[in-house]
C-alpha atoms as one frame of an Amber mdcrd trajectory, in Angstrom:
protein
  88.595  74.913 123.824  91.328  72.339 123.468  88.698  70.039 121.665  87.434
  72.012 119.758  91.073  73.869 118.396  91.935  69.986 117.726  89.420  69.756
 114.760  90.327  72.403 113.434  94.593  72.510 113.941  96.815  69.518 113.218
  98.393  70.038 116.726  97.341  71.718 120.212  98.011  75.236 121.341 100.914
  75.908 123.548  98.956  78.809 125.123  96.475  76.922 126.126  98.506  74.149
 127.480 100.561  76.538 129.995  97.621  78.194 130.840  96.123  74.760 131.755
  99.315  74.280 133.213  99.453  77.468 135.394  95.460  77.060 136.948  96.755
  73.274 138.103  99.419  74.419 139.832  97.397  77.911 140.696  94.604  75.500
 142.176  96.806  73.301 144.117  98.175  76.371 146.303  95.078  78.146 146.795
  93.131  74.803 147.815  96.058  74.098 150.198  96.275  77.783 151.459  91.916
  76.900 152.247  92.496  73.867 153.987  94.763  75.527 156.921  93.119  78.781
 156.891  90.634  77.853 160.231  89.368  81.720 159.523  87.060  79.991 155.818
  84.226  78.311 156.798  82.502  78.443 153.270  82.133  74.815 152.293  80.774
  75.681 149.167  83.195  77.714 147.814  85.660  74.072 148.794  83.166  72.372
 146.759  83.121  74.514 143.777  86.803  74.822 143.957  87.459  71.144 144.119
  85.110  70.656 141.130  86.954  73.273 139.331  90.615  71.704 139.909  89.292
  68.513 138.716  87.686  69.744 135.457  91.011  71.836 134.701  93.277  68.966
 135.888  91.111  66.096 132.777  91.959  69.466 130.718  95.304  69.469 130.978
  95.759  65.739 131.035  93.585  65.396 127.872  95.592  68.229 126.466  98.661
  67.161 126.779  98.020  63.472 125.448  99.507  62.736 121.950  96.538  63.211
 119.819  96.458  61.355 116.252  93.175  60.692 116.005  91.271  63.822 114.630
  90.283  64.218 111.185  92.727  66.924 110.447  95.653  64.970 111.238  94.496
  62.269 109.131  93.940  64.245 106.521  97.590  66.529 106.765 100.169  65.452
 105.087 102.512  67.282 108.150 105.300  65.046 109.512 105.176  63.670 112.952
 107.067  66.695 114.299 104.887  69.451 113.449 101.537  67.573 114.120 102.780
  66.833 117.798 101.982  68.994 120.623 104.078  70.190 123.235 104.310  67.684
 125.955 104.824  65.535 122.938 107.725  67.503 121.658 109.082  67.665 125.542
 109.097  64.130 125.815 109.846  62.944 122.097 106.756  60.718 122.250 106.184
  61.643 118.665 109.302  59.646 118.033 107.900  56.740 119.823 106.282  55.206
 116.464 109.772  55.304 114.633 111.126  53.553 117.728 108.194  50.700 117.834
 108.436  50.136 114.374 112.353  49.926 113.934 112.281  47.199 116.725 109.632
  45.167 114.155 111.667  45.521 110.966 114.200  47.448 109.125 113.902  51.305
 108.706 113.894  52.976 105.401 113.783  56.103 104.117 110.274  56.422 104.058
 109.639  55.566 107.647 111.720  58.652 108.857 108.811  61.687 108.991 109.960
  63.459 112.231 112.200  66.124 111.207 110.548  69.346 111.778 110.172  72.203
 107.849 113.435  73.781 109.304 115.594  71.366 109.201 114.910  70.980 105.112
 117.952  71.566 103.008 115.519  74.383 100.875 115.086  75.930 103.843 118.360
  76.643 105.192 119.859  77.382 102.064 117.658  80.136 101.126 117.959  81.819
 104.712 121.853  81.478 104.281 122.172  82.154 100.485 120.106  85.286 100.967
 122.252  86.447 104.227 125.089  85.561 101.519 124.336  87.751  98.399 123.462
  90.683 101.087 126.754  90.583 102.880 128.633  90.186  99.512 127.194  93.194
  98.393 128.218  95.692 101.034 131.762  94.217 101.331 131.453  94.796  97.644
 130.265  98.086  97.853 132.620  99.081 100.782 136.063  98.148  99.134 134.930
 100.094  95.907 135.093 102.935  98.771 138.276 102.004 100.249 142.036 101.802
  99.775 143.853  98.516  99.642 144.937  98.939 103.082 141.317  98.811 104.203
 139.610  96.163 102.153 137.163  94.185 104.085 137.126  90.820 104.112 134.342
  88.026 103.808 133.091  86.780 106.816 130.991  83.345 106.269 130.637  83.278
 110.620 128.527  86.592 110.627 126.496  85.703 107.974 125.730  82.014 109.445
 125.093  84.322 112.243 122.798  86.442 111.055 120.706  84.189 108.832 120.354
  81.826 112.040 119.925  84.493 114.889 116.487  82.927 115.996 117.427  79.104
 116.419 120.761  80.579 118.182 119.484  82.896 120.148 117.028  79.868 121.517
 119.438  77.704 122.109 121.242  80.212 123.902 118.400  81.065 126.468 117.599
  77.014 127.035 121.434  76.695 127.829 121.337  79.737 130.213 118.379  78.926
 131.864 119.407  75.227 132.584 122.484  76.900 133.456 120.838  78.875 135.869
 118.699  76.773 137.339 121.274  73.375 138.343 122.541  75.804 140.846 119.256
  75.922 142.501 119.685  72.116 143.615 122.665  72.882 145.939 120.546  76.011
 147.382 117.274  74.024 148.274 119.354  71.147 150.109 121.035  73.544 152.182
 117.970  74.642 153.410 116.399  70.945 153.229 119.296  70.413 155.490 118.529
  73.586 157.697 115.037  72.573 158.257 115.836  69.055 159.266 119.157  70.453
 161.589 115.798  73.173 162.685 115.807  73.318 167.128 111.911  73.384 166.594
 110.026  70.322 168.080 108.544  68.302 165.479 104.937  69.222 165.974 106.517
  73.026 165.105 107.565  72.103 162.002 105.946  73.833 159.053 105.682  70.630
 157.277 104.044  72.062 153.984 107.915  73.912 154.285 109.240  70.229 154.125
 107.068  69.551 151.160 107.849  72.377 149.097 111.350  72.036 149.065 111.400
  68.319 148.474 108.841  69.567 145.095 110.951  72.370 144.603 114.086  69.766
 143.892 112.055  67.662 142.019 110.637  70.255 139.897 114.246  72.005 139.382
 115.944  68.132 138.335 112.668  67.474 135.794 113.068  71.070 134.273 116.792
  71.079 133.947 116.602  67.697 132.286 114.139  68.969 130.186 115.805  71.492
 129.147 119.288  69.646 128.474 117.652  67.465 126.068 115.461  70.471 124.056
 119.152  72.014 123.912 121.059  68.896 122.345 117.860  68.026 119.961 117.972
  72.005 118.808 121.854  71.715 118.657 121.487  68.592 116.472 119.046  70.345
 113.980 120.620  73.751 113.571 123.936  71.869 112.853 122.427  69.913 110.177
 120.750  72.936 108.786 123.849  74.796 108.969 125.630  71.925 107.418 122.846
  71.341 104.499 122.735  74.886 103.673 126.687  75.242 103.289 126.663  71.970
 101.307 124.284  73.005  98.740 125.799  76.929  98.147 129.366  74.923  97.708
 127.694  72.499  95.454 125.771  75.165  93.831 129.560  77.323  93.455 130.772
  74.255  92.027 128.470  74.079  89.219 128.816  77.554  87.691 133.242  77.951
  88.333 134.357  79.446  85.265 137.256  77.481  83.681 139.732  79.887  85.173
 138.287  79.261  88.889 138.262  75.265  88.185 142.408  75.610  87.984 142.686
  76.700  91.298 139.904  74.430  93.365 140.055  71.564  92.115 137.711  68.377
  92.576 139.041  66.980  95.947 139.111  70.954  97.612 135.744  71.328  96.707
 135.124  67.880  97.975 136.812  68.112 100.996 134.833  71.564 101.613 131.817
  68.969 101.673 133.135  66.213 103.538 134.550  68.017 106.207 134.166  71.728
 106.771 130.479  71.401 106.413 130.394  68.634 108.547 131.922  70.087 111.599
 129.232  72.148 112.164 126.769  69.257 112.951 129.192  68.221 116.092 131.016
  71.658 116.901 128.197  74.145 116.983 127.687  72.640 120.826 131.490  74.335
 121.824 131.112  77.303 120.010 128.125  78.496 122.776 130.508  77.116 125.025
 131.947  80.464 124.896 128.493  81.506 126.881 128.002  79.135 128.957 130.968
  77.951 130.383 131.960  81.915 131.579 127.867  82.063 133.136 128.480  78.528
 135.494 132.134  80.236 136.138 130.690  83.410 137.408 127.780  81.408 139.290
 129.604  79.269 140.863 131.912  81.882 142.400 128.934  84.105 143.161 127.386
  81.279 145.352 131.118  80.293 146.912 131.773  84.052 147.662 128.251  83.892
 149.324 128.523  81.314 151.232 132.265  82.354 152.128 130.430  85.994 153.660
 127.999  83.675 155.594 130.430  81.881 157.514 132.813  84.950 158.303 129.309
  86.786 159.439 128.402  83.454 161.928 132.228  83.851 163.128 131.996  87.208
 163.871 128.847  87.148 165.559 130.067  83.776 167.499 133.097  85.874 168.579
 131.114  89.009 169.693 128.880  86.583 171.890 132.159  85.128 173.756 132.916
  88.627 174.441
């Protein structure tokens, strides 16, 4: 199926490469769970299951290789971004080429093709200029309503908001999850360190137990990278969006300022709008979801302390009630 979607789409499915993903990892368990089951004594089932995890496993490898080399992708004139798949995009192979060729010579302008069709100026300026015109239009409508005590003010953080609620809300649930899931390293070394300190002989030893938590942290440190680096490269974009979009509505103000405007903002105000208040969103954008995250780890952390806090009194008590 992957082949055959690759003659006909400029880049992979993502469906189809977590549901690749998900029978590898499926596989693995249930041939393990076979293998110390002495109860199956169906060798051909084995066989056929073997040749199955084998077939999905060159699947998924083949799958998630960059592909350039199909005639679609030749023929699209797509940027690097969009054509690559998603272990590409996970990885930033797809910026590998860039890389190679800067080290060979100097990059121009021309050489740079990796940006993804969001990150265009046109793009972000019509989502913002149309979340714009909207929310000028009710606050218009609402102070022709109300008194001058209750006139309602513009609010240009709503309506970046609003006209970037997707690419914020993603962010958001990367940072949370990775978040989330850097607390799991402390919990599986505790009980890596519970199965080692374990009063069970060695030969009693679950070792596939030993196995899955030293997987577990691997898994947890690869994912949590991951996602760290998909957060700071969808930071980086949605700031320059953000930052391209308020550029060209000022620029766009600029040109049609009556006379009687042009007194009061002058050239270096406008300017300075540019240069600087646009700008900050490309490197402040990562503190303002601070306001999420930082409160999340604060509440985690002193969920897991309070825990382990409960744990110790508990072993004290009981301790005590056996001296008794």
């Amino acid at each position: 199926m992957g082949l055959l979607e690759s003659i006909y789409e400029i880049r992979s499915s993502n469906a189809l490469f977590f549901f690749e993903f998900y029978s590898v990892h499926a596989t693995i368990v249930t041939l393990y769970s076979l293998h110390h089951n002495d109860e199956v004594n169906d060798n051909n089932s084995l066989r056929y299951l073997h040749v199955y995890f084998y077939a999905i496993l060159a699947v998924f490898v083949l799958e998630a290789l960059p592909r350039g080399w199909t005639h679609v992708q030749h023929q699209s004139d797509a940027n690097q971004h969009d054509k690559a798949n998603l272990f590409s995009r996970l990885t930033f192979y797809y910026m590998q080429s860039i890389v190679s060729l800067g080290y060979k010579r100097p990059l121009t302008i021309n050489d740079i093709n990796i940006l993804p069709k969001e990150s265009e100026t046109q793009h972000g300026y019509e989502q913002l200029n149309a979340q714009w015109e909207d929310h000028k239009k009710d606050v218009q409508t609402h102070n022709n309503k109300a008194d001058a005590d209750h006139q309602k003010p513009h609010n240009l953080m709503r309506v970046i908001g609003k006209a970037f609620s997707g690419p914020l809300a993603i962010m958001i649930s990367i940072r949370v999850l990775a978040s989330m899931l850097q607390f799991l390293l402390p919990v599986l070394i505790e009980q890596i360190m519970v199965y080692i300190e374990s009063d069970e002989s060695k030969d009693e030893l679950p070792k596939a137990r030993g196995v899955i938590l030293a997987m577990g942290m691997l898994t947890v440190s690869l994912t949590v990278s991951s996602l760290t680096n998909q957060f700071f490269k969808k930071e980086a974009e949605l700031g320059l969006e953000i930052r391209n979009a308020l550029v060209s509505m000022i620029y766009r103000k600029a040109l049609i300022l009556s006379p009687g405007s042009r007194r009061s903002s002058s050239t270096g105000a406008i300017t300075n709008h540019m240069s600087n208040d646009a700008e900050k969103w490309t490197k402040e954008i990562v503190w303002v979801l601070g306001w999420i995250d930082v409160p999340l780890e604060i509440l985690i952390a002193v969920a897991m302390r309070m825990s382990s806090s409960s744990s110790h009194f508990a072993a004290c008590l009981t301790c005590k009630k056996t001296q008794l």
